[in-house]
Amino acid sequence: MSELLTLVKLLFLDSARNKLETFFSILFPVVFLIIFGFVFGSTGESARTVGIVGADVQVVKELESVGKWRFQLFPDCEELMAAVQNGKLSIGLSMNGSSVELFYNERNTNVLGEVKMLQIVVKNLLEEKLNNARSYFTVSKMEHTPTGKEISTFEHILTGVIAISVLSNGMFSMITVFGNYRKKGALRRIILTPVKPVKIVSAVAFVRILMSFLSLFITLFLARLFFSASIPFNWFRLISTLVFSTLGMMALGLFLTAIFKQPQTASSVASLLNTIMMFFAGVYFPVHWMPSYVRWLAYVLPVKYVADLVRVSAGYQLLESYFFWGINVLFLICGLAMLTVAANLFLKSE
Amino acid sequence: MSVLKVRNLKKCYGNVRAVDGVSFTVEERQIVALLGPNGAGKTTTIEIIEGLRKKDEGEIFYFGRKVEFIDREIKRMLGVQLQKSAFLDNLTVKETLELFAGLYGISLKASQLGELVEMFMLQEKMNSRVKTLSGGQMQRLALAVALVNDPKVVFLDEPTTGLDPQARRHVWQIVRKLVEEGKTVLLTTHYMEEAEELADYVLIMDHGKIIAEGTVDNLIKMLNMDSYLEFVVEKPAVFLERMPGARMLNGERITVPTKKVEDDVQKIFALAKNEGLSVENLVVRRPNLEDVFLSLTGRHLRD
């Protein structure tokens, strides 16, 4: 037992001090989280800045509470028009008593829908404020989302970041341990000690799972700190997902290490796979955003299933229990099988 | 009692016979040197005995017990320094020693750790990461790791390669001390001075076979030569033709075996005078293991 503990402690230290590994498994996903978080915000959409002239503070506050726009005050109409004309702003709004004018570039088709929406919102707001108008009918919309709770773009990215970090953590670390360290000869010296190969691979796997949890907590902490994001995870499901999918991604790394004798080649292939999976597995963007002819690709990329499992654990996606646990068991089997192969391939006499 | 006995050990890589029927015995508290040029099969032999490589044929006995593979019980008694040492890059020297102690199921006390780092002059590097160590420091760390489990048998594969002369002598002192403490040492080297300095028994290997073995004195006596003359001349061809047994050494010096030093020195000067050449840096020296190897193979140890 003490052998295992010593191995876990020191492999963890070695791993945590490995800048490249830490970058790919922790910092890289966090960087994506922060970039996308600031672009989309925790509500999922980016708020457009609209220039405004002649509105009182109360009206601006009311408009901002819609959450769709930020407003920048302008001293007069000329300046506002100039800002729209030279492209600094896409939409300008001028209020003068009961008259409201909207400025926009009519060639910019991207804003047409938003202009229409702004027009309706402003009209309703002003009618309500100025005329004290009240609706006779209230129409409620009850959305039925068969795929679980509605997920915002930010939440989609956040859960994707967790999946990508599991992938990087499992895949790249195996190339470091069983590729680089084997090539350099560090594993040969360990083989000569009385410790059993199964203990070595168990320690390696345990450290990877530990790193996955560390990465998860950092990601969730930053998401909460910067974007006030709070995902109501089913922790039992999430913990199981993290453990089993880390093992599954380790299997992928071990597979690459086994087929490419040069760790540098394995590492390059892993980087390529990592990039493909980031953009084509529905991790950062939903699969239906992709052109239909490349959607099939997502279904053959294992990280898609990691992301699905994380989203199911967060309640954003519904999946039959047997399917959820089936994928987890498959990851577990792949991980254990490849670790057994690794113990026999890399930790035995030559 | 013999600590290690190897019988008819064989290992092939494709058509290459790396180890071709090697047999030898290592007695308790002995320093045995496996001496030979690069590619002679020394490392493969020692790595089979350590349990790093599988043998194709042959028998290995540890403490009288025949072992088919090197099991955990045997591994606990062995200390190993590999020819090319590598450790986990991001651990410090201290952590690396703790790691290996842990792998042997030992908890190193601070005093033991201090002793080890002091023995290999690594005190200043105790908290430095492995990846920042120089080649010599890495070699010393590998030696320290080899002793972390207080082994009965120590395997050192070219222990002083990459070390400066001072560090080399320091390692030699440590090896002698290990034997004083009751340990047995099997080392490989291509430095004949190292074998001469340390070994109680020398096994000379070439092309996967042991071509000679014995104590240093006995091996040298086999040459049946009292002395060797070494000198430098501009046109060595004349001397190589006319002096029996004359050979080039390191491409610049001529070495001539002799039983009658005075006669042969006069002969060299006479020959030089006839040819209009001058003899420089003439020295008379005792025969060494390099001469033994040269006489057996016609090649130098470092060819």
XYZ file of C-alpha atoms in Angstrom:
653
model
C 0.000 0.000 0.000
C 2.815 2.383 0.891
C 4.372 1.707 -2.545
C 1.117 2.765 -4.201
C 0.768 5.873 -2.068
C 4.354 6.928 -2.743
C 3.812 6.406 -6.459
C 0.550 8.358 -6.491
C 2.020 11.250 -4.509
C 5.119 11.616 -6.636
C 3.456 10.959 -9.987
C 0.932 13.657 -9.071
C 3.731 16.088 -8.245
C 5.551 15.252 -11.468
C 2.374 15.704 -13.445
C 1.319 18.934 -11.777
C 4.780 20.396 -12.418
C 4.730 19.410 -16.077
C 3.891 22.732 -17.710
C 2.766 21.312 -21.061
C 0.533 18.720 -19.470
C -0.961 21.205 -17.022
C -1.546 23.638 -19.847
C -3.460 21.112 -21.951
C -5.438 19.533 -19.146
C -6.256 22.598 -17.046
C -5.273 25.950 -18.523
C -6.210 25.347 -22.155
C -9.865 24.474 -21.384
C -10.021 27.332 -18.884
C -8.730 29.777 -21.507
C -11.533 28.638 -23.822
C -14.036 28.998 -20.995
C -12.944 32.561 -20.318
C -12.851 33.600 -23.975
C -16.256 32.134 -24.794
C -17.629 33.240 -21.441
C -16.836 36.861 -22.162
C -18.137 36.580 -25.704
C -21.447 34.927 -24.832
C -21.831 35.849 -21.164
C -23.428 33.527 -18.654
C -26.856 34.041 -20.246
C -25.616 32.577 -23.438
C -25.901 35.523 -25.845
C -23.697 38.524 -26.336
C -25.349 41.866 -25.559
C -25.076 44.347 -28.388
C -24.193 47.958 -27.620
C -26.836 50.385 -28.800
C -26.275 54.137 -28.903
C -29.032 56.177 -27.316
C -30.013 59.842 -27.265
C -32.765 61.638 -25.355
C -33.901 58.820 -23.076
C -34.257 59.270 -19.364
C -32.255 57.042 -16.985
C -35.292 55.048 -15.932
C -36.088 54.092 -19.536
C -32.486 53.078 -20.191
C -32.515 50.905 -17.059
C -35.756 49.272 -18.125
C -34.360 48.570 -21.584
C -31.144 47.153 -20.144
C -33.113 44.842 -17.874
C -34.238 42.977 -21.000
C -30.650 41.694 -21.050
C -30.346 41.860 -24.801
C -28.595 45.211 -25.144
C -26.147 47.525 -23.466
C -26.740 51.241 -23.989
C -24.219 53.946 -24.633
C -25.426 57.488 -24.099
C -24.725 60.083 -26.815
C -25.046 63.886 -26.388
C -26.894 64.490 -29.647
C -28.382 62.866 -32.701
C -25.572 63.934 -35.069
C -22.920 62.129 -33.093
C -25.104 59.072 -32.801
C -25.740 58.999 -36.549
C -22.027 59.469 -37.230
C -21.221 56.493 -34.971
C -23.678 54.298 -36.881
C -22.481 55.562 -40.259
C -18.811 54.895 -39.577
C -19.616 51.443 -38.173
C -18.725 52.073 -34.525
C -22.267 51.056 -33.626
C -24.770 48.874 -35.426
C -27.896 50.439 -33.972
C -28.722 53.911 -32.685
C -31.890 54.948 -30.846
C -33.154 58.511 -30.566
C -36.075 59.440 -28.322
C -37.814 62.740 -28.569
C -41.111 62.896 -26.645
C -43.452 60.457 -28.307
C -41.218 60.091 -31.336
C -38.639 57.346 -31.515
C -36.122 56.972 -34.346
C -33.918 53.999 -34.992
C -30.682 54.335 -36.971
C -29.026 51.369 -38.596
C -27.261 50.398 -41.773
C -29.913 48.796 -43.936
C -27.280 46.744 -45.751
C -26.360 45.065 -42.461
C -28.893 42.251 -42.604
C -27.569 40.793 -39.335
C -29.226 43.524 -37.298
C -32.593 43.655 -39.048
C -34.230 41.167 -36.667
C -32.803 42.948 -33.683
C -33.971 46.338 -34.915
C -37.470 44.942 -35.247
C -37.267 43.497 -31.752
C -35.934 46.749 -30.305
C -38.714 48.625 -32.007
C -41.367 46.414 -30.369
C -39.679 46.470 -26.953
C -39.281 50.261 -26.959
C -42.859 50.791 -28.181
C -44.287 48.516 -25.493
C -42.139 50.014 -22.801
C -43.006 53.571 -23.668
C -46.700 52.798 -23.990
C -46.627 51.168 -20.620
C -44.684 54.039 -19.063
C -46.214 57.030 -20.744
C -49.784 55.889 -21.292
C -49.909 53.571 -18.332
C -51.286 50.967 -20.788
C -52.109 47.563 -19.522
C -52.649 44.409 -21.550
C -56.043 42.815 -21.420
C -54.684 39.432 -22.347
C -51.699 37.648 -20.942
C -50.302 34.924 -23.174
C -47.986 32.481 -21.421
C -45.627 30.310 -23.387
C -44.961 26.852 -21.913
C -41.945 25.409 -23.652
C -41.538 21.686 -23.660
C -37.894 20.741 -24.104
C -37.609 16.997 -24.598
C -33.802 17.138 -24.284
C -33.764 18.344 -20.680
C -33.470 21.860 -19.273
C -32.836 24.610 -21.755
C -29.106 25.067 -22.183
C -27.534 28.415 -22.943
C -24.529 28.744 -25.235
C -22.349 29.443 -22.213
C -23.555 26.350 -20.363
C -23.017 24.304 -23.495
C -19.439 25.573 -23.629
C -18.864 25.081 -19.915
C -19.891 21.434 -20.056
C -17.834 21.081 -23.239
C -14.790 22.535 -21.471
C -15.122 19.843 -18.798
C -15.241 17.174 -21.506
C -12.216 18.572 -23.341
C -10.238 18.735 -20.131
C -11.032 15.058 -19.469
C -9.849 14.251 -22.986
C -6.596 16.207 -22.697
C -5.941 14.913 -19.235
C -6.367 11.286 -20.220
C -4.865 11.287 -23.688
C -1.780 13.525 -23.395
C -0.699 12.213 -20.014
C -0.510 8.643 -21.291
C 1.798 9.774 -24.059
C 3.993 11.505 -21.480
C 4.131 8.573 -19.071
C 4.214 5.599 -21.414
C 5.694 7.354 -24.449
C 8.223 9.948 -23.329
C 9.252 8.290 -20.079
C 9.547 4.924 -21.799
C 11.727 6.407 -24.536
C 13.935 8.254 -22.081
C 14.346 5.124 -19.983
C 12.649 6.300 -16.779
C 10.242 3.370 -16.880
C 13.094 0.842 -17.228
C 14.481 1.800 -13.863
C 11.045 1.507 -12.249
C 10.593 -1.972 -13.767
C 13.680 -3.099 -11.852
C 12.064 -2.372 -8.496
C 9.887 -5.023 -6.856
C 6.719 -3.009 -7.401
C 4.123 -4.839 -9.523
C 3.222 -3.372 -12.942
C -0.440 -3.359 -11.945
C 0.403 -0.987 -9.085
C 2.230 1.340 -11.434
C -0.681 1.555 -13.892
C -3.164 1.902 -11.021
C -1.160 4.815 -9.629
C -0.967 6.428 -13.070
C -4.749 6.037 -13.542
C -5.506 7.346 -10.064
C -3.375 10.446 -10.653
C -5.147 11.127 -13.949
C -8.555 10.868 -12.292
C -7.334 13.181 -9.548
C -6.184 15.683 -12.179
C -9.584 15.475 -13.897
C -11.299 16.411 -10.632
C -8.834 19.209 -10.019
C -9.508 20.547 -13.493
C -13.277 20.230 -12.946
C -13.199 22.195 -9.705
C -10.991 24.929 -11.192
C -13.304 25.234 -14.203
C -16.455 25.384 -12.081
C -14.860 27.829 -9.659
C -13.813 30.203 -12.467
C -17.195 29.873 -14.163
C -18.882 30.885 -10.934
C -16.356 33.638 -10.163
C -16.376 35.360 -13.543
C -19.767 34.467 -14.978
C -21.876 33.626 -11.914
C -22.578 30.265 -13.515
C -24.024 27.596 -11.302
C -24.872 24.224 -12.802
C -27.047 21.943 -10.691
C -25.079 18.765 -11.268
C -26.176 15.326 -10.223
C -22.862 14.742 -8.488
C -23.073 10.969 -8.400
C -23.499 10.912 -12.157
C -20.839 13.551 -12.716
C -18.260 11.795 -10.516
C -18.933 8.477 -12.268
C -18.674 10.196 -15.638
C -15.382 11.831 -14.725
C -13.823 8.607 -13.427
C -14.953 6.384 -16.303
C -14.446 8.846 -19.115
C -10.943 9.724 -17.860
C -10.155 6.005 -18.104
C -11.695 5.947 -21.582
C -9.608 8.883 -22.766
C -6.511 7.282 -21.235
C -7.273 4.268 -23.418
C -7.148 6.556 -26.446
C -3.762 7.951 -25.358
C -2.411 4.459 -24.706
C -3.671 3.310 -28.093
C -1.745 6.136 -29.781
C 1.353 5.365 -27.680
C 1.160 1.703 -28.634
C 0.781 2.252 -32.371
C 3.236 5.130 -32.746
C 6.615 4.099 -31.412
C 7.931 7.655 -31.376
C 6.238 9.638 -28.616
C 6.614 12.816 -30.647
C 4.528 11.291 -33.441
C 1.942 10.104 -30.928
C 1.911 13.576 -29.406
C 1.400 15.271 -32.788
C -1.421 12.897 -33.693
C -2.989 13.523 -30.275
C -2.823 17.301 -30.814
C -4.493 16.898 -34.194
C -7.198 14.666 -32.715
C -7.677 17.126 -29.868
C -8.268 19.973 -32.327
C -10.641 17.906 -34.472
C -12.587 16.847 -31.417
C -12.823 20.393 -30.097
C -14.510 21.658 -33.220
C -16.301 18.648 -34.672
C -17.604 16.750 -31.659
C -20.266 19.166 -30.514
C -18.134 20.147 -27.560
C -18.095 23.920 -27.896
C -20.858 24.223 -30.479
C -23.975 22.066 -30.832
C -23.708 19.356 -33.491
C -26.676 20.835 -35.408
C -24.650 24.019 -35.996
C -22.337 22.048 -38.229
C -23.055 21.429 -41.922
C -25.063 18.230 -42.260
C -22.334 16.480 -44.282
C -19.831 16.591 -41.383
C -22.237 15.843 -38.548
C -21.495 12.106 -38.767
C -17.963 12.921 -37.652
C -19.187 13.959 -34.213
C -20.655 10.519 -33.617
C -17.337 8.730 -34.131
C -15.387 11.076 -31.847
C -15.325 9.754 -28.275
C -15.240 13.187 -26.641
C -18.776 13.814 -27.937
C -19.966 11.086 -25.598
C -17.969 12.534 -22.698
C -19.676 15.891 -23.322
C -23.065 14.144 -23.560
C -22.470 12.387 -20.236
C -21.475 15.667 -18.565
C -24.595 17.377 -19.979
C -26.782 14.509 -18.813
C -25.209 14.843 -15.340
C -26.054 18.553 -15.461
C -29.634 17.815 -16.520
C -29.260 19.616 -19.852
C -29.672 16.501 -21.875
C -31.869 13.478 -21.371
C -30.494 10.023 -21.953
C -31.957 6.697 -20.948
C -30.215 5.376 -17.843
C -29.043 2.232 -19.554
C -27.500 4.354 -22.295
C -25.803 6.693 -19.818
C -24.338 3.831 -17.797
C -23.660 1.825 -20.941
C -21.342 4.535 -22.292
C -19.665 4.819 -18.892
C -19.091 1.061 -18.719
C -17.709 1.095 -22.242
C -15.203 3.790 -21.252
C -14.309 1.776 -18.153
C -13.738 -1.413 -20.152
C -11.614 0.400 -22.770
C -9.559 2.040 -20.008
C -8.950 -1.152 -18.060
C -8.178 -3.118 -21.214
C -5.639 -0.582 -22.443
C -4.050 -0.271 -18.990
C -3.604 -4.052 -18.955
C -2.025 -3.846 -22.395
C 0.222 -1.013 -21.163
C 1.331 -3.025 -18.127
C 2.322 -5.904 -20.390
C 3.733 -3.823 -23.191
C 5.684 -1.139 -21.366
C 6.368 -2.507 -17.880
C 7.719 -5.974 -18.557
C 11.174 -7.358 -19.435
C 12.187 -6.650 -23.021
C 29.052 -19.089 -1.494
C 28.563 -17.733 -4.966
C 26.163 -14.831 -5.119
C 25.560 -15.108 -8.824
C 26.212 -17.865 -11.295
C 25.499 -17.541 -14.996
C 25.655 -20.523 -17.336
C 25.645 -20.450 -21.133
C 23.607 -17.248 -21.378
C 22.417 -16.424 -24.895
C 20.473 -13.570 -26.412
C 19.914 -12.785 -30.098
C 18.428 -9.748 -31.802
C 17.442 -11.010 -35.231
C 20.621 -12.445 -36.704
C 22.886 -10.663 -34.231
C 24.131 -12.746 -31.321
C 24.415 -10.085 -28.631
C 25.263 -12.600 -25.928
C 26.684 -15.887 -27.092
C 27.083 -18.511 -24.399
C 28.354 -16.406 -21.513
C 29.195 -18.201 -18.248
C 30.742 -16.794 -15.093
C 30.464 -16.803 -11.323
C 30.501 -13.881 -8.893
C 31.539 -14.643 -5.341
C 30.341 -12.783 -2.270
C 32.096 -9.454 -1.530
C 33.814 -9.491 -4.886
C 34.093 -6.718 -7.429
C 33.786 -8.287 -10.845
C 34.345 -6.166 -13.929
C 32.871 -6.972 -17.296
C 35.368 -5.289 -19.609
C 34.959 -4.860 -23.332
C 34.518 -2.373 -26.150
C 31.172 -0.820 -27.058
C 28.882 -3.417 -28.587
C 30.642 -6.349 -26.914
C 27.427 -7.470 -25.183
C 28.229 -6.264 -21.663
C 25.067 -4.242 -21.184
C 22.798 -6.931 -22.630
C 24.397 -9.489 -20.303
C 23.998 -7.348 -17.212
C 20.429 -6.321 -18.166
C 19.385 -9.963 -18.505
C 20.803 -10.699 -15.068
C 19.016 -7.656 -13.590
C 15.692 -8.760 -15.080
C 15.321 -6.024 -17.655
C 15.695 -8.297 -20.670
C 14.594 -11.874 -21.288
C 17.220 -14.465 -22.032
C 16.916 -16.780 -25.019
C 18.864 -19.566 -23.359
C 20.965 -20.229 -20.315
C 20.678 -20.456 -16.565
C 20.947 -17.839 -13.818
C 21.473 -18.736 -10.175
C 21.147 -16.184 -7.347
C 22.501 -17.344 -3.976
C 22.436 -20.912 -5.251
C 18.792 -20.731 -6.383
C 18.044 -21.148 -10.058
C 15.776 -18.381 -11.288
C 13.800 -18.458 -14.523
C 12.875 -14.805 -14.239
C 13.980 -12.192 -11.751
C 11.180 -12.193 -9.212
C 10.298 -9.560 -6.608
C 12.235 -11.354 -3.884
C 15.432 -11.170 -5.926
C 14.752 -7.590 -7.042
C 14.654 -6.490 -3.407
C 18.280 -7.619 -3.049
C 19.561 -5.907 -6.180
C 20.729 -2.358 -6.661
C 20.917 -1.231 -10.258
C 22.496 1.674 -12.065
C 21.627 1.569 -15.741
C 23.937 2.803 -18.451
C 21.451 5.485 -19.516
C 19.641 6.771 -16.502
C 16.427 8.730 -16.617
C 13.967 9.625 -13.920
C 10.737 11.581 -13.672
C 11.739 15.008 -14.981
C 9.796 17.193 -12.597
C 10.730 15.542 -9.324
C 13.599 16.832 -7.236
C 16.643 14.753 -6.309
C 15.199 14.256 -2.823
C 11.808 13.201 -4.178
C 13.410 10.809 -6.647
C 15.274 9.062 -3.845
C 12.069 8.945 -1.781
C 10.185 7.562 -4.772
C 12.610 4.697 -5.275
C 12.794 3.977 -1.568
C 8.992 3.826 -1.609
C 9.031 1.452 -4.562
C 11.190 -0.895 -2.505
C 8.754 -0.519 0.387
C 11.237 1.480 2.437
C 10.694 4.773 4.183
C 13.935 6.755 4.036
C 14.888 8.526 7.245
C 16.282 12.036 6.930
C 19.688 10.774 8.102
C 19.753 8.020 5.446
C 18.739 10.484 2.778
C 21.421 12.897 3.921
C 24.023 10.143 3.864
C 23.142 9.160 0.312
C 23.212 12.676 -1.108
C 26.440 13.400 0.725
C 28.021 10.186 -0.523
C 27.361 11.248 -4.122
C 28.007 14.957 -3.582
C 24.438 15.955 -4.385
C 23.743 18.076 -1.290
C 23.457 21.293 -3.269
C 21.127 19.677 -5.768
C 18.847 18.071 -3.206
C 15.898 20.324 -4.109
C 16.709 20.743 -7.790
C 14.517 19.092 -10.362
C 15.942 16.112 -12.188
C 15.599 17.783 -15.580
C 17.993 20.532 -14.487
C 20.827 18.138 -13.576
C 23.969 17.866 -15.681
C 25.085 14.525 -17.135
C 27.524 13.924 -14.289
C 24.984 14.839 -11.615
C 22.440 12.538 -13.230
C 24.980 9.726 -13.180
C 25.616 10.332 -9.485
C 21.880 10.366 -8.798
C 21.570 7.034 -10.627
C 24.297 5.626 -8.367
C 22.520 6.944 -5.278
C 19.247 5.379 -6.450
C 21.077 2.058 -6.903
C 21.886 2.054 -3.186
C 18.570 3.332 -1.866
C 17.374 -0.165 -0.894
C 20.643 -1.209 0.772
C 21.138 -4.018 -1.784
C 23.248 -7.151 -1.396
C 24.313 -7.146 -5.023
C 25.019 -3.947 -6.929
C 25.037 -3.762 -10.726
C 26.806 -0.758 -12.165
C 26.676 -0.329 -15.923
C 29.521 1.986 -16.883
C 29.263 3.903 -13.610
C 31.868 6.540 -14.357
C 31.045 7.370 -17.953
C 30.486 11.107 -18.186
C 32.183 11.863 -14.877
C 35.259 14.047 -14.524
C 38.457 12.378 -13.223
C 37.913 13.605 -9.672
C 34.322 12.324 -9.546
C 35.484 9.064 -11.124
C 37.992 8.456 -8.340
C 35.316 9.351 -5.819
C 33.015 6.696 -7.291
C 35.837 4.162 -7.150
C 36.203 4.888 -3.436
C 32.483 4.354 -2.933
C 32.574 1.033 -4.804
C 35.415 -0.178 -2.575
C 33.479 0.948 0.486
C 30.417 -0.994 -0.663
C 32.459 -4.179 -0.717
C 33.848 -3.382 2.736
C 30.227 -3.173 3.902
C 29.635 -6.692 2.600
C 28.074 -5.981 -0.772
C 28.966 -7.664 -4.049
C 29.512 -5.551 -7.159
C 29.281 -6.456 -10.831
C 30.250 -3.579 -13.068
C 30.701 -3.078 -16.759
C 33.288 -0.711 -18.142
C 35.304 0.067 -21.196
C 37.929 1.858 -19.111
C 40.758 -0.573 -18.488
C 42.076 1.670 -15.669
C 38.729 1.278 -13.914
C 38.866 -2.504 -14.123
C 42.508 -2.526 -13.029
C 41.796 -0.206 -10.140
C 38.677 -1.886 -8.815
C 38.187 -5.434 -9.972
C 39.031 -8.555 -8.008
C 38.122 -10.511 -11.097
C 37.871 -9.400 -14.716
C 35.751 -10.870 -17.503
C 36.867 -9.639 -20.913
C 34.029 -9.659 -23.424
C 34.027 -9.277 -27.166
C 31.363 -10.089 -29.775
C 29.028 -11.502 -27.119
C 31.576 -13.939 -25.691
C 33.913 -13.959 -22.721
C 37.293 -14.233 -24.347
C 39.406 -14.173 -21.173
C 38.886 -14.042 -17.442
C 40.902 -13.926 -14.271
C 42.453 -11.493 -11.847
C 44.167 -8.475 -13.374
C 47.621 -9.897 -12.545
C 46.831 -13.290 -14.041
C 45.465 -11.775 -17.215
C 48.573 -9.630 -17.615
C 50.840 -12.584 -16.916
C 49.153 -14.386 -19.804
C 50.871 -11.880 -22.119
C 54.272 -13.141 -21.037
C 55.761 -9.666 -21.501
C 57.751 -7.682 -18.951
C 57.246 -4.231 -20.374
C 55.964 -2.135 -23.244
C 57.783 0.671 -25.023
C 55.756 3.562 -26.320
C 57.015 6.393 -28.509
C 56.139 8.818 -31.301
C 57.871 9.074 -34.708
C 57.023 10.820 -37.930
C 56.961 7.720 -40.147
C 55.672 4.836 -38.017
C 55.399 2.347 -40.918
C 59.115 1.450 -40.723
C 58.835 0.567 -37.035
C 55.592 -1.347 -37.462
C 57.347 -3.481 -40.117
C 60.640 -4.108 -38.358
C 59.817 -4.268 -34.633
C 58.071 -7.578 -33.723
C 54.661 -7.041 -32.086
C 54.665 -3.282 -32.759
C 51.183 -1.673 -33.048
C 49.744 1.815 -33.341
C 48.062 3.229 -30.274
C 45.336 5.873 -30.688
C 46.615 6.531 -34.211
C 49.723 8.413 -33.033
C 51.883 6.356 -30.658
C 53.716 3.116 -31.396
C 53.652 0.424 -28.728
C 56.157 -2.428 -28.699
C 56.124 -5.396 -26.304
C 59.515 -6.220 -24.877
C 61.304 -8.652 -22.607
C 64.675 -6.921 -22.998
C 64.115 -3.212 -22.525
C 67.699 -1.991 -23.089
C 68.204 -4.012 -26.284
C 64.925 -2.920 -27.791
C 65.447 0.758 -26.888
C 68.842 0.669 -28.671
C 67.194 -1.048 -31.646
C 64.554 1.724 -31.873
C 67.158 4.505 -31.825
C 69.359 2.701 -34.367
C 66.412 2.279 -36.717
C 65.476 5.915 -36.313
C 69.031 7.045 -37.063
C 69.152 4.932 -40.232
C 65.901 6.462 -41.445
C 66.844 9.986 -40.417
C 63.965 10.194 -37.929
C 63.805 11.388 -34.364
C 62.142 9.404 -31.583
C 60.000 11.433 -29.186
C 58.294 10.814 -25.851
C 59.695 7.326 -25.365
C 58.305 5.670 -22.227
C 58.697 2.248 -20.691
C 55.572 0.953 -18.964
C 54.157 -2.162 -17.419
C 51.655 -4.206 -19.470
C 47.962 -3.522 -18.807
C 44.525 -4.887 -19.668
C 44.454 -2.863 -22.852
C 47.461 -4.907 -24.017
C 45.656 -8.082 -23.041
C 42.632 -7.085 -25.101
C 44.842 -5.982 -27.981
C 46.732 -9.243 -28.015
C 43.470 -11.258 -27.908
C 41.474 -9.327 -30.507
C 43.913 -7.171 -32.432
C 41.740 -4.193 -31.531
C 41.725 -1.543 -28.861
C 39.096 -1.419 -26.162
C 37.727 1.865 -27.456
C 37.785 1.006 -31.171
